[in-house]
PDB file of C-alpha atoms in Angstrom:
ATOM      1  CA  THR A   1      77.270 167.812   8.516  1.00  0.00           C
ATOM      2  CA  GLY A   2      73.996 166.243   9.665  1.00  0.00           C
ATOM      3  CA  VAL A   3      72.945 162.654  10.155  1.00  0.00           C
ATOM      4  CA  VAL A   4      71.786 160.350   7.372  1.00  0.00           C
ATOM      5  CA  ALA A   5      68.518 158.776   8.553  1.00  0.00           C
ATOM      6  CA  GLU A   6      67.652 155.175   7.708  1.00  0.00           C
ATOM      7  CA  SER A   7      64.445 156.327   5.997  1.00  0.00           C
ATOM      8  CA  GLU A   8      66.500 158.357   3.513  1.00  0.00           C
ATOM      9  CA  PHE A   9      68.177 155.282   2.041  1.00  0.00           C
ATOM     10  CA  PRO A  10      66.748 153.568  -1.078  1.00  0.00           C
ATOM     11  CA  PRO A  11      63.586 151.437  -0.698  1.00  0.00           C
ATOM     12  CA  LEU A  12      65.659 148.459  -1.867  1.00  0.00           C
ATOM     13  CA  TYR A  13      67.769 148.696   1.274  1.00  0.00           C
ATOM     14  CA  LEU A  14      64.739 149.187   3.539  1.00  0.00           C
ATOM     15  CA  ALA A  15      62.881 146.225   2.009  1.00  0.00           C
ATOM     16  CA  ALA A  16      65.923 143.928   2.138  1.00  0.00           C
ATOM     17  CA  ASP A  17      66.643 144.914   5.723  1.00  0.00           C
ATOM     18  CA  GLN A  18      63.057 144.158   6.761  1.00  0.00           C
ATOM     19  CA  ASN A  19      63.126 140.845   4.877  1.00  0.00           C
ATOM     20  CA  SER A  20      66.315 139.889   6.676  1.00  0.00           C
ATOM     21  CA  LEU A  21      64.845 140.720  10.086  1.00  0.00           C
ATOM     22  CA  ASP A  22      61.673 138.763   9.279  1.00  0.00           C
ATOM     23  CA  GLY A  23      63.684 135.741   8.154  1.00  0.00           C
ATOM     24  CA  GLN A  24      65.855 135.888  11.259  1.00  0.00           C
ATOM     25  CA  ARG A  25      62.804 136.074  13.543  1.00  0.00           C
ATOM     26  CA  ARG A  26      61.085 133.148  11.821  1.00  0.00           C
ATOM     27  CA  TYR A  27      64.239 131.033  11.903  1.00  0.00           C
ATOM     28  CA  PHE A  28      64.864 131.549  15.606  1.00  0.00           C
ATOM     29  CA  ASN A  29      61.183 131.130  16.518  1.00  0.00           C
ATOM     30  CA  ALA A  30      60.980 127.806  14.681  1.00  0.00           C
ATOM     31  CA  THR A  31      64.301 126.625  16.128  1.00  0.00           C
ATOM     32  CA  ARG A  32      63.243 127.623  19.643  1.00  0.00           C
ATOM     33  CA  LEU A  33      59.929 125.782  19.252  1.00  0.00           C
ATOM     34  CA  ARG A  34      61.627 122.642  17.936  1.00  0.00           C
ATOM     35  CA  LEU A  35      64.158 122.473  20.771  1.00  0.00           C
ATOM     36  CA  ALA A  36      61.537 123.242  23.438  1.00  0.00           C
ATOM     37  CA  MET A  37      59.310 120.429  22.165  1.00  0.00           C
ATOM     38  CA  LEU A  38      62.183 117.942  22.240  1.00  0.00           C
ATOM     39  CA  VAL A  39      62.918 118.860  25.850  1.00  0.00           C
ATOM     40  CA  LEU A  40      59.201 118.608  26.678  1.00  0.00           C
ATOM     41  CA  ALA A  41      59.067 115.145  25.119  1.00  0.00           C
ATOM     42  CA  ALA A  42      61.979 114.083  27.334  1.00  0.00           C
ATOM     43  CA  ALA A  43      60.150 115.495  30.364  1.00  0.00           C
ATOM     44  CA  PHE A  44      56.998 113.508  29.530  1.00  0.00           C
ATOM     45  CA  GLY A  45      59.168 110.409  29.348  1.00  0.00           C
ATOM     46  CA  LEU A  46      60.012 110.674  33.049  1.00  0.00           C
ATOM     47  CA  PHE A  47      56.630 109.480  34.262  1.00  0.00           C
ATOM     48  CA  THR A  48      53.518 107.508  33.392  1.00  0.00           C
ATOM     49  CA  TRP A  49      49.994 108.856  33.732  1.00  0.00           C
ATOM     50  CA  ARG A  50      47.584 106.093  32.837  1.00  0.00           C
ATOM     51  CA  THR A  51      43.878 106.731  32.339  1.00  0.00           C
ATOM     52  CA  ALA A  52      41.066 104.941  30.574  1.00  0.00           C
ATOM     53  CA  GLY A  53      42.195 106.607  27.368  1.00  0.00           C
ATOM     54  CA  GLY A  54      45.792 105.421  27.677  1.00  0.00           C
ATOM     55  CA  ASP A  55      49.056 106.874  28.932  1.00  0.00           C
ATOM     56  CA  LEU A  56      48.620 110.653  28.847  1.00  0.00           C
ATOM     57  CA  ALA A  57      52.341 111.220  29.377  1.00  0.00           C
ATOM     58  CA  GLY A  58      53.113 109.084  26.347  1.00  0.00           C
ATOM     59  CA  ILE A  59      50.518 110.955  24.306  1.00  0.00           C
ATOM     60  CA  GLY A  60      52.021 114.259  25.424  1.00  0.00           C
ATOM     61  CA  ALA A  61      55.489 113.093  24.366  1.00  0.00           C
ATOM     62  CA  ALA A  62      54.155 112.011  20.971  1.00  0.00           C
ATOM     63  CA  VAL A  63      52.448 115.372  20.438  1.00  0.00           C
ATOM     64  CA  ALA A  64      55.646 117.196  21.386  1.00  0.00           C
ATOM     65  CA  PHE A  65      57.592 115.125  18.860  1.00  0.00           C
ATOM     66  CA  VAL A  66      55.010 115.915  16.160  1.00  0.00           C
ATOM     67  CA  VAL A  67      55.308 119.655  16.819  1.00  0.00           C
ATOM     68  CA  ALA A  68      59.107 119.390  16.753  1.00  0.00           C
ATOM     69  CA  LEU A  69      58.894 117.527  13.434  1.00  0.00           C
ATOM     70  CA  LEU A  70      56.594 120.164  11.943  1.00  0.00           C
ATOM     71  CA  ALA A  71      58.993 122.911  13.030  1.00  0.00           C
ATOM     72  CA  GLU A  72      61.867 121.032  11.412  1.00  0.00           C
ATOM     73  CA  LEU A  73      59.894 120.584   8.180  1.00  0.00           C
ATOM     74  CA  TYR A  74      59.116 124.314   8.180  1.00  0.00           C
ATOM     75  CA  LEU A  75      62.831 125.127   8.484  1.00  0.00           C
ATOM     76  CA  LEU A  76      63.654 122.764   5.625  1.00  0.00           C
ATOM     77  CA  GLN A  77      60.900 123.911   3.259  1.00  0.00           C
ATOM     78  CA  ALA A  78      60.412 127.627   3.994  1.00  0.00           C
ATOM     79  CA  ARG A  79      64.139 128.237   4.493  1.00  0.00           C
ATOM     80  CA  PRO A  80      63.794 131.387   6.624  1.00  0.00           C
ATOM     81  CA  ASP A  81      67.556 131.283   7.092  1.00  0.00           C
ATOM     82  CA  ARG A  82      67.987 131.877   3.352  1.00  0.00           C
ATOM     83  CA  LEU A  83      65.645 134.870   3.513  1.00  0.00           C
ATOM     84  CA  TRP A  84      67.671 136.124   6.486  1.00  0.00           C
ATOM     85  CA  TYR A  85      71.094 135.777   4.849  1.00  0.00           C
ATOM     86  CA  ASP A  86      70.102 136.861   1.339  1.00  0.00           C
ATOM     87  CA  GLY A  87      68.172 139.825   2.676  1.00  0.00           C
ATOM     88  CA  ARG A  88      71.144 140.914   4.777  1.00  0.00           C
ATOM     89  CA  ALA A  89      73.514 140.553   1.819  1.00  0.00           C
ATOM     90  CA  VAL A  90      71.271 142.696  -0.405  1.00  0.00           C
ATOM     91  CA  ALA A  91      70.719 145.272   2.347  1.00  0.00           C
ATOM     92  CA  GLU A  92      74.410 145.723   3.091  1.00  0.00           C
ATOM     93  CA  SER A  93      75.338 145.868  -0.599  1.00  0.00           C
ATOM     94  CA  ALA A  94      72.590 148.420  -1.312  1.00  0.00           C
ATOM     95  CA  LYS A  95      73.628 150.532   1.656  1.00  0.00           C
ATOM     96  CA  THR A  96      77.278 150.491   0.594  1.00  0.00           C
ATOM     97  CA  LEU A  97      76.341 151.601  -2.925  1.00  0.00           C
ATOM     98  CA  ALA A  98      74.027 154.308  -1.541  1.00  0.00           C
ATOM     99  CA  TRP A  99      76.845 155.673   0.608  1.00  0.00           C
ATOM    100  CA  ARG A 100      79.201 155.776  -2.352  1.00  0.00           C
ATOM    101  CA  TYR A 101      76.553 157.576  -4.368  1.00  0.00           C
ATOM    102  CA  LEU A 102      75.709 160.200  -1.755  1.00  0.00           C
ATOM    103  CA  VAL A 103      79.344 161.103  -1.022  1.00  0.00           C
ATOM    104  CA  GLY A 104      80.353 160.964  -4.687  1.00  0.00           C
ATOM    105  CA  GLY A 105      82.728 158.041  -4.289  1.00  0.00           C
ATOM    106  CA  SER A 106      83.898 155.803  -7.134  1.00  0.00           C
ATOM    107  CA  PRO A 107      82.264 154.760  -9.427  1.00  0.00           C
ATOM    108  CA  PHE A 108      79.743 157.560  -8.790  1.00  0.00           C
ATOM    109  CA  GLY A 109      82.277 160.385  -8.558  1.00  0.00           C
ATOM    110  CA  ARG A 110      80.973 163.792  -9.553  1.00  0.00           C
ATOM    111  CA  GLU A 111      84.085 164.256 -11.669  1.00  0.00           C
ATOM    112  CA  GLU A 112      83.644 160.834 -13.296  1.00  0.00           C
ATOM    113  CA  VAL A 113      79.975 160.853 -14.320  1.00  0.00           C
ATOM    114  CA  ASN A 114      77.132 163.344 -14.567  1.00  0.00           C
ATOM    115  CA  GLU A 115      74.047 163.040 -12.383  1.00  0.00           C
ATOM    116  CA  ARG A 116      71.984 161.123 -14.901  1.00  0.00           C
ATOM    117  CA  GLU A 117      74.778 158.629 -15.493  1.00  0.00           C
ATOM    118  CA  ALA A 118      75.293 158.232 -11.733  1.00  0.00           C
ATOM    119  CA  ASP A 119      71.585 157.489 -11.243  1.00  0.00           C
ATOM    120  CA  LYS A 120      71.581 154.904 -14.027  1.00  0.00           C
ATOM    121  CA  LEU A 121      74.733 153.260 -12.721  1.00  0.00           C
ATOM    122  CA  LEU A 122      73.294 152.988  -9.212  1.00  0.00           C
ATOM    123  CA  LEU A 123      70.082 151.379 -10.486  1.00  0.00           C
ATOM    124  CA  ASP A 124      72.106 148.963 -12.640  1.00  0.00           C
ATOM    125  CA  ARG A 125      74.138 147.927  -9.590  1.00  0.00           C
ATOM    126  CA  PHE A 126      70.933 147.424  -7.604  1.00  0.00           C
ATOM    127  CA  ARG A 127      69.556 145.132 -10.305  1.00  0.00           C
ATOM    128  CA  GLN A 128      72.787 143.123 -10.304  1.00  0.00           C
ATOM    129  CA  ILE A 129      72.731 142.399  -6.574  1.00  0.00           C
ATOM    130  CA  THR A 130      69.033 141.495  -6.521  1.00  0.00           C
ATOM    131  CA  GLY A 131      69.425 139.257  -9.548  1.00  0.00           C
ATOM    132  CA  SER A 132      72.193 137.223  -7.915  1.00  0.00           C
ATOM    133  CA  LEU A 133      70.247 136.465  -4.711  1.00  0.00           C
ATOM    134  CA  GLY A 134      66.858 134.852  -5.154  1.00  0.00           C
ATOM    135  CA  GLY A 135      66.083 134.274  -1.458  1.00  0.00           C
ATOM    136  CA  ALA A 136      65.159 137.869  -0.703  1.00  0.00           C
ATOM    137  CA  HIS A 137      61.629 138.963  -1.641  1.00  0.00           C
ATOM    138  CA  LEU A 138      62.175 142.594  -2.501  1.00  0.00           C
ATOM    139  CA  VAL A 139      60.465 145.569  -4.050  1.00  0.00           C
ATOM    140  CA  PRO A 140      61.047 145.871  -7.811  1.00  0.00           C
ATOM    141  CA  ILE A 141      63.835 148.150  -8.981  1.00  0.00           C
ATOM    142  CA  THR A 142      61.955 150.890 -10.803  1.00  0.00           C
ATOM    143  CA  GLY A 143      63.137 154.396 -11.598  1.00  0.00           C
ATOM    144  CA  ALA A 144      65.611 156.741  -9.972  1.00  0.00           C
ATOM    145  CA  ALA A 145      62.811 158.851  -8.479  1.00  0.00           C
ATOM    146  CA  GLU A 146      61.679 155.888  -6.366  1.00  0.00           C
ATOM    147  CA  GLN A 147      65.103 154.627  -5.291  1.00  0.00           C
ATOM    148  CA  ILE A 148      67.046 157.875  -4.864  1.00  0.00           C
ATOM    149  CA  SER A 149      65.539 160.220  -2.302  1.00  0.00           C
ATOM    150  CA  PRO A 150      65.926 164.023  -2.432  1.00  0.00           C
ATOM    151  CA  ALA A 151      68.003 163.758   0.739  1.00  0.00           C
ATOM    152  CA  LEU A 152      70.621 161.601  -0.997  1.00  0.00           C
ATOM    153  CA  ARG A 153      70.850 164.140  -3.794  1.00  0.00           C
ATOM    154  CA  ARG A 154      71.302 166.969  -1.273  1.00  0.00           C
ATOM    155  CA  TYR A 155      74.147 165.150   0.438  1.00  0.00           C
ATOM    156  CA  ARG A 156      75.718 164.444  -2.936  1.00  0.00           C
ATOM    157  CA  SER A 157      75.609 168.130  -3.876  1.00  0.00           C
ATOM    158  CA  ARG A 158      77.602 169.228  -0.821  1.00  0.00           C
ATOM    159  CA  PRO A 159      81.261 170.321  -1.019  1.00  0.00           C
ATOM    160  CA  LEU A 160      83.893 167.597  -0.958  1.00  0.00           C
ATOM    161  CA  GLU A 161      85.086 168.322   2.590  1.00  0.00           C
ATOM    162  CA  GLU A 162      81.574 168.052   3.994  1.00  0.00           C
ATOM    163  CA  ARG A 163      80.968 164.787   2.176  1.00  0.00           C
ATOM    164  CA  ARG A 164      84.293 163.429   3.425  1.00  0.00           C
ATOM    165  CA  GLU A 165      83.476 164.349   7.018  1.00  0.00           C
ATOM    166  CA  LEU A 166      79.990 162.879   6.673  1.00  0.00           C
ATOM    167  CA  TYR A 167      81.424 159.570   5.482  1.00  0.00           C
ATOM    168  CA  ARG A 168      84.076 159.528   8.196  1.00  0.00           C
ATOM    169  CA  ASN A 169      81.636 160.216  11.021  1.00  0.00           C
ATOM    170  CA  GLU A 170      78.462 158.500   9.875  1.00  0.00           C
ATOM    171  CA  ARG A 171      79.696 155.545   7.860  1.00  0.00           C
ATOM    172  CA  ILE A 172      83.099 154.609   9.278  1.00  0.00           C
ATOM    173  CA  GLY A 173      82.414 155.828  12.812  1.00  0.00           C
ATOM    174  CA  GLY A 174      78.961 154.278  12.825  1.00  0.00           C
ATOM    175  CA  GLN A 175      80.258 150.913  11.638  1.00  0.00           C
ATOM    176  CA  GLN A 176      83.048 150.878  14.215  1.00  0.00           C
ATOM    177  CA  SER A 177      80.618 151.690  17.030  1.00  0.00           C
ATOM    178  CA  TRP A 178      78.119 149.063  15.901  1.00  0.00           C
ATOM    179  CA  TYR A 179      80.692 146.269  15.603  1.00  0.00           C
ATOM    180  CA  ALA A 180      82.286 147.112  18.959  1.00  0.00           C
ATOM    181  CA  ARG A 181      78.908 147.271  20.727  1.00  0.00           C
ATOM    182  CA  THR A 182      77.639 144.055  19.130  1.00  0.00           C
ATOM    183  CA  ALA A 183      80.891 142.204  19.875  1.00  0.00           C
ATOM    184  CA  ARG A 184      80.616 143.088  23.574  1.00  0.00           C
ATOM    185  CA  TRP A 185      76.964 142.007  23.663  1.00  0.00           C
ATOM    186  CA  ASN A 186      77.735 138.653  22.048  1.00  0.00           C
ATOM    187  CA  GLU A 187      80.690 138.106  24.372  1.00  0.00           C
ATOM    188  CA  ARG A 188      78.435 138.614  27.402  1.00  0.00           C
ATOM    189  CA  ARG A 189      75.803 136.258  26.008  1.00  0.00           C
ATOM    190  CA  ALA A 190      78.431 133.590  25.240  1.00  0.00           C
ATOM    191  CA  THR A 191      79.681 133.767  28.828  1.00  0.00           C
ATOM    192  CA  GLN A 192      76.153 133.614  30.250  1.00  0.00           C
ATOM    193  CA  TRP A 193      75.242 130.576  28.174  1.00  0.00           C
ATOM    194  CA  SER A 194      78.490 128.816  29.123  1.00  0.00           C
ATOM    195  CA  LEU A 195      77.602 129.262  32.796  1.00  0.00           C
ATOM    196  CA  VAL A 196      74.035 128.039  32.219  1.00  0.00           C
ATOM    197  CA  LEU A 197      75.155 124.911  30.354  1.00  0.00           C
ATOM    198  CA  THR A 198      77.829 124.155  32.948  1.00  0.00           C
ATOM    199  CA  THR A 199      75.210 124.417  35.709  1.00  0.00           C
ATOM    200  CA  LEU A 200      72.838 122.111  33.835  1.00  0.00           C
ATOM    201  CA  GLU A 201      75.598 119.570  33.291  1.00  0.00           C
ATOM    202  CA  ALA A 202      76.412 119.632  37.012  1.00  0.00           C
ATOM    203  CA  MET A 203      72.730 119.125  37.836  1.00  0.00           C
ATOM    204  CA  GLY A 204      72.586 116.204  35.416  1.00  0.00           C
ATOM    205  CA  LEU A 205      75.634 114.661  37.081  1.00  0.00           C
ATOM    206  CA  ALA A 206      74.057 115.075  40.497  1.00  0.00           C
ATOM    207  CA  GLY A 207      70.837 113.491  39.240  1.00  0.00           C
ATOM    208  CA  GLY A 208      72.769 110.540  37.845  1.00  0.00           C
ATOM    209  CA  VAL A 209      74.609 109.994  41.115  1.00  0.00           C
ATOM    210  CA  LEU A 210      71.388 110.184  43.137  1.00  0.00           C
ATOM    211  CA  LYS A 211      69.701 107.657  40.854  1.00  0.00           C
ATOM    212  CA  ALA A 212      72.711 105.332  40.971  1.00  0.00           C
ATOM    213  CA  THR A 213      72.713 105.389  44.782  1.00  0.00           C
ATOM    214  CA  GLY A 214      68.969 104.763  44.958  1.00  0.00           C
ATOM    215  CA  VAL A 215      68.087 108.142  46.446  1.00  0.00           C
ATOM    216  CA  LEU A 216      65.985 109.027  43.396  1.00  0.00           C
ATOM    217  CA  ARG A 217      64.026 106.714  41.130  1.00  0.00           C
ATOM    218  CA  VAL A 218      63.333 109.391  38.517  1.00  0.00           C
ATOM    219  CA  ASP A 219      65.750 109.461  35.568  1.00  0.00           C
ATOM    220  CA  LEU A 220      66.759 113.112  35.795  1.00  0.00           C
ATOM    221  CA  LEU A 221      69.942 112.310  33.897  1.00  0.00           C
ATOM    222  CA  GLY A 222      67.977 111.777  30.658  1.00  0.00           C
ATOM    223  CA  LEU A 223      66.083 115.035  31.060  1.00  0.00           C
ATOM    224  CA  ALA A 224      69.247 116.944  31.931  1.00  0.00           C
ATOM    225  CA  SER A 225      70.945 115.502  28.844  1.00  0.00           C
ATOM    226  CA  ALA A 226      68.049 116.651  26.654  1.00  0.00           C
ATOM    227  CA  VAL A 227      68.108 120.138  28.187  1.00  0.00           C
ATOM    228  CA  VAL A 228      71.887 120.458  27.775  1.00  0.00           C
ATOM    229  CA  ALA A 229      71.695 119.213  24.180  1.00  0.00           C
ATOM    230  CA  GLY A 230      68.905 121.687  23.444  1.00  0.00           C
ATOM    231  CA  GLY A 231      70.844 124.528  25.041  1.00  0.00           C
ATOM    232  CA  ALA A 232      73.966 123.638  23.077  1.00  0.00           C
ATOM    233  CA  ALA A 233      71.958 123.551  19.835  1.00  0.00           C
ATOM    234  CA  TRP A 234      70.484 126.960  20.634  1.00  0.00           C
ATOM    235  CA  VAL A 235      73.918 128.416  21.366  1.00  0.00           C
ATOM    236  CA  GLN A 236      75.150 126.963  18.074  1.00  0.00           C
ATOM    237  CA  ALA A 237      72.270 128.640  16.240  1.00  0.00           C
ATOM    238  CA  LYS A 238      72.921 132.006  17.884  1.00  0.00           C
ATOM    239  CA  GLN A 239      76.730 131.755  17.396  1.00  0.00           C
ATOM    240  CA  HIS A 240      77.487 134.272  20.145  1.00  0.00           C
ATOM    241  CA  GLN A 241      81.168 133.396  20.541  1.00  0.00           C
ATOM    242  CA  THR A 242      81.762 133.214  16.789  1.00  0.00           C
ATOM    243  CA  LEU A 243      80.166 136.618  16.238  1.00  0.00           C
ATOM    244  CA  ALA A 244      82.023 138.156  19.186  1.00  0.00           C
ATOM    245  CA  THR A 245      85.335 137.006  17.734  1.00  0.00           C
ATOM    246  CA  ALA A 246      84.454 137.990  14.151  1.00  0.00           C
ATOM    247  CA  TYR A 247      83.166 141.457  15.103  1.00  0.00           C
TER     248      TYR A 247
END
Protein backbone atom coordinates (compact mmCIF):
# COMPACT_ATOMS: atom_id res chain seq x y z
CA THR A 1 0.00 0.00 0.00
CA GLY A 2 3.03 2.30 0.20
CA VAL A 3 4.17 4.75 2.83
CA VAL A 4 2.85 8.29 3.20
CA ALA A 5 5.89 10.58 3.42
CA GLU A 6 5.90 13.64 5.67
CA SER A 7 6.62 15.87 2.66
CA GLU A 8 3.34 14.77 1.06
CA PHE A 9 1.22 16.30 3.82
CA PRO A 10 -0.21 19.84 3.47
CA PRO A 11 2.17 22.81 3.90
CA LEU A 12 0.02 23.87 6.87
CA TYR A 13 1.07 20.75 8.75
CA LEU A 14 4.74 21.12 7.77
CA ALA A 15 4.84 24.79 8.80
CA ALA A 16 3.04 24.17 12.11
CA ASP A 17 5.30 21.23 12.90
CA GLN A 18 8.42 23.32 12.25
CA ASN A 19 7.02 26.19 14.32
CA SER A 20 6.37 23.81 17.19
CA LEU A 21 9.91 22.41 17.05
CA ASP A 22 11.38 25.92 16.92
CA GLY A 23 9.31 27.03 19.91
CA GLN A 24 10.29 23.93 21.87
CA ARG A 25 13.99 24.48 21.14
CA ARG A 26 13.86 28.15 22.14
CA TYR A 27 11.95 27.38 25.33
CA PHE A 28 14.37 24.71 26.50
CA ASN A 29 17.44 26.73 25.49
CA ALA A 30 16.25 29.75 27.47
CA THR A 31 15.26 27.61 30.46
CA ARG A 32 18.61 25.79 30.40
CA LEU A 33 20.49 29.11 30.26
CA ARG A 34 18.47 30.57 33.13
CA LEU A 35 19.02 27.59 35.42
CA ALA A 36 22.73 27.33 34.54
CA MET A 37 23.26 31.01 35.38
CA LEU A 38 21.54 30.62 38.75
CA VAL A 39 23.80 27.70 39.61
CA LEU A 40 26.83 29.70 38.41
CA ALA A 41 25.82 32.61 40.63
CA ALA A 42 25.67 30.23 43.61
CA ALA A 43 29.13 28.92 42.69
CA PHE A 44 30.57 32.46 42.59
CA GLY A 45 29.12 33.00 46.04
CA LEU A 46 31.40 30.34 47.52
CA PHE A 47 34.54 32.46 47.38
CA THR A 48 35.92 35.98 47.27
CA TRP A 49 38.41 37.19 44.69
CA ARG A 50 39.35 40.75 45.53
CA THR A 51 41.33 42.94 43.15
CA ALA A 52 41.83 46.65 42.71
CA GLY A 53 38.61 46.72 40.73
CA GLY A 54 36.56 45.01 43.44
CA ASP A 55 35.39 41.49 44.18
CA LEU A 56 35.50 39.63 40.87
CA ALA A 57 33.50 36.73 42.28
CA GLY A 58 30.74 39.11 43.31
CA ILE A 59 30.80 40.73 39.88
CA GLY A 60 30.60 37.30 38.26
CA ALA A 61 27.59 36.40 40.42
CA ALA A 62 25.88 39.67 39.49
CA VAL A 63 26.48 39.07 35.78
CA ALA A 64 25.10 35.54 36.08
CA PHE A 65 21.97 36.89 37.77
CA VAL A 66 21.54 39.48 34.99
CA VAL A 67 21.75 36.79 32.30
CA ALA A 68 19.27 34.64 34.23
CA LEU A 69 16.91 37.62 34.48
CA LEU A 70 17.18 38.32 30.75
CA ALA A 71 16.40 34.68 29.98
CA GLU A 72 13.36 34.86 32.25
CA LEU A 73 12.17 38.07 30.58
CA TYR A 74 12.57 36.40 27.18
CA LEU A 75 10.39 33.48 28.31
CA LEU A 76 7.74 35.87 29.61
CA GLN A 77 7.66 38.18 26.58
CA ALA A 78 8.44 35.95 23.58
CA ARG A 79 6.41 33.03 24.95
CA PRO A 80 8.18 30.28 22.98
CA ASP A 81 6.13 27.77 24.94
CA ARG A 82 2.97 29.17 23.33
CA LEU A 83 4.52 28.81 19.87
CA TRP A 84 5.46 25.24 20.82
CA TYR A 85 2.01 24.21 22.08
CA ASP A 86 -0.07 26.08 19.50
CA GLY A 87 2.12 24.85 16.68
CA ARG A 88 1.79 21.26 17.88
CA ALA A 89 -1.99 21.60 18.21
CA VAL A 90 -2.31 22.94 14.65
CA ALA A 91 0.09 20.32 13.27
CA GLU A 92 -1.73 17.39 14.84
CA SER A 93 -5.15 18.71 13.84
CA ALA A 94 -4.00 19.32 10.25
CA LYS A 95 -2.45 15.87 10.05
CA THR A 96 -5.61 14.22 11.36
CA LEU A 97 -7.73 16.05 8.79
CA ALA A 98 -5.26 15.17 6.01
CA TRP A 99 -5.46 11.50 6.94
CA ARG A 100 -9.24 11.57 6.88
CA TYR A 101 -9.13 13.25 3.49
CA LEU A 102 -6.66 10.86 1.88
CA VAL A 103 -8.46 7.71 3.06
CA GLY A 104 -11.91 9.13 2.34
CA GLY A 105 -13.05 9.14 5.95
CA SER A 106 -15.92 11.23 7.31
CA PRO A 107 -16.60 14.07 6.61
CA PHE A 108 -14.57 13.67 3.39
CA GLY A 109 -16.09 10.36 2.32
CA ARG A 110 -16.11 9.74 -1.41
CA GLU A 111 -19.74 8.69 -1.12
CA GLU A 112 -20.61 11.80 0.90
CA VAL A 113 -19.04 14.61 -1.14
CA ASN A 114 -17.47 15.06 -4.56
CA GLU A 115 -13.81 15.96 -4.95
CA ARG A 116 -14.36 19.69 -5.21
CA GLU A 117 -16.54 19.72 -2.11
CA ALA A 118 -13.98 17.61 -0.22
CA ASP A 119 -11.21 20.06 -1.13
CA LYS A 120 -13.27 23.05 0.00
CA LEU A 121 -14.25 21.35 3.24
CA LEU A 122 -10.63 20.51 4.05
CA LEU A 123 -9.50 24.10 3.45
CA ASP A 124 -12.38 25.40 5.59
CA ARG A 125 -11.32 23.10 8.44
CA PHE A 126 -7.73 24.30 8.09
CA ARG A 127 -8.85 27.92 8.38
CA GLN A 128 -10.87 27.08 11.50
CA ILE A 129 -7.96 25.53 13.38
CA THR A 130 -5.52 28.30 12.45
CA GLY A 131 -8.03 30.97 13.39
CA SER A 132 -8.51 29.56 16.89
CA LEU A 133 -4.78 29.47 17.76
CA GLY A 134 -2.90 32.73 17.38
CA GLY A 135 0.44 31.55 18.80
CA ALA A 136 1.52 29.65 15.71
CA HIS A 137 3.04 31.70 12.88
CA LEU A 138 1.93 29.74 9.85
CA VAL A 139 1.77 29.91 6.10
CA PRO A 140 -1.50 31.40 4.79
CA ILE A 141 -4.25 29.00 3.78
CA THR A 142 -4.51 29.56 0.04
CA GLY A 143 -5.97 27.24 -2.57
CA ALA A 144 -6.38 23.49 -2.78
CA ALA A 145 -3.49 23.20 -5.26
CA GLU A 146 -1.06 24.47 -2.60
CA GLN A 147 -2.41 22.51 0.37
CA ILE A 148 -3.41 19.21 -1.25
CA SER A 149 -0.55 17.41 -2.95
CA PRO A 150 -1.00 15.06 -5.93
CA ALA A 151 0.11 12.23 -3.65
CA LEU A 152 -2.85 12.78 -1.31
CA ARG A 153 -5.21 12.69 -4.27
CA ARG A 154 -3.64 9.42 -5.48
CA TYR A 155 -4.11 7.80 -2.10
CA ARG A 156 -7.68 9.05 -2.00
CA SER A 157 -8.43 7.50 -5.39
CA ARG A 158 -7.40 4.00 -4.30
CA PRO A 159 -9.93 1.22 -3.60
CA LEU A 160 -11.50 1.13 -0.16
CA GLU A 161 -9.57 -1.93 1.05
CA GLU A 162 -6.23 -0.36 0.17
CA ARG A 163 -7.15 2.87 1.92
CA ARG A 164 -8.29 0.93 4.98
CA GLU A 165 -5.04 -1.03 5.13
CA LEU A 166 -3.03 2.15 4.62
CA TYR A 167 -4.77 3.81 7.56
CA ARG A 168 -4.40 0.74 9.76
CA ASN A 169 -0.68 0.33 9.08
CA GLU A 170 0.52 3.89 8.63
CA ARG A 171 -1.73 5.91 10.90
CA ILE A 172 -2.81 3.59 13.71
CA GLY A 173 0.31 1.42 13.65
CA GLY A 174 2.58 4.43 13.35
CA GLN A 175 0.92 6.20 16.28
CA GLN A 176 1.11 3.12 18.48
CA SER A 177 4.80 2.64 17.71
CA TRP A 178 5.61 6.30 18.32
CA TYR A 179 3.80 6.48 21.67
CA ALA A 180 5.33 3.21 22.89
CA ARG A 181 8.85 4.25 21.85
CA THR A 182 8.53 7.74 23.34
CA ALA A 183 7.06 6.40 26.59
CA ARG A 184 10.04 4.07 27.05
CA TRP A 185 12.49 6.90 26.30
CA ASN A 186 10.85 9.22 28.83
CA GLU A 187 10.74 6.46 31.44
CA ARG A 188 14.50 5.93 31.07
CA ARG A 189 15.18 9.66 31.30
CA ALA A 190 12.98 9.99 34.41
CA THR A 191 14.92 7.19 36.10
CA GLN A 192 18.28 8.69 35.12
CA TRP A 193 17.35 12.11 36.46
CA SER A 194 16.04 10.61 39.71
CA LEU A 195 19.41 8.93 40.24
CA VAL A 196 21.30 12.14 39.41
CA LEU A 197 19.23 14.26 41.82
CA THR A 198 19.52 11.65 44.57
CA THR A 199 23.31 11.63 44.14
CA LEU A 200 23.46 15.42 44.28
CA GLU A 201 21.34 15.48 47.42
CA ALA A 202 23.66 12.94 49.06
CA MET A 203 26.67 15.06 48.09
CA GLY A 204 24.99 18.13 49.55
CA LEU A 205 24.35 16.24 52.79
CA ALA A 206 27.97 15.14 52.94
CA GLY A 207 29.12 18.71 52.33
CA GLY A 208 26.89 19.97 55.13
CA VAL A 209 28.22 17.39 57.56
CA LEU A 210 31.84 18.18 56.66
CA LYS A 211 31.24 21.90 57.15
CA ALA A 212 29.46 21.32 60.46
CA THR A 213 32.37 19.24 61.76
CA GLY A 214 34.93 21.82 60.63
CA VAL A 215 36.54 19.62 57.99
CA LEU A 216 35.54 22.04 55.24
CA ARG A 217 35.12 25.80 55.44
CA VAL A 218 33.49 26.09 52.01
CA ASP A 219 29.68 26.14 52.01
CA LEU A 220 29.11 23.30 49.56
CA LEU A 221 25.63 22.82 51.00
CA GLY A 222 24.43 26.07 49.40
CA LEU A 223 25.86 25.15 46.01
CA ALA A 224 24.45 21.64 46.20
CA SER A 225 21.03 23.08 47.06
CA ALA A 226 21.18 25.38 44.03
CA VAL A 227 22.23 22.51 41.75
CA VAL A 228 19.47 20.22 43.06
CA ALA A 229 16.88 22.98 42.72
CA GLY A 230 18.04 23.68 39.17
CA GLY A 231 17.94 19.99 38.29
CA ALA A 232 14.46 19.63 39.75
CA ALA A 233 13.26 22.66 37.76
CA TRP A 234 14.73 21.18 34.59
CA VAL A 235 13.05 17.83 35.22
CA GLN A 236 9.77 19.68 35.80
CA ALA A 237 10.17 21.47 32.47
CA LYS A 238 10.93 18.25 30.60
CA GLN A 239 8.11 16.31 32.37
CA HIS A 240 9.66 12.92 31.62
CA GLN A 241 7.63 10.94 34.15
CA THR A 242 4.38 12.69 33.25
CA LEU A 243 4.89 12.01 29.54
CA ALA A 244 5.91 8.40 30.17
CA THR A 245 2.70 7.80 32.11
CA ALA A 246 0.50 9.70 29.64
CA TYR A 247 1.96 7.99 26.55
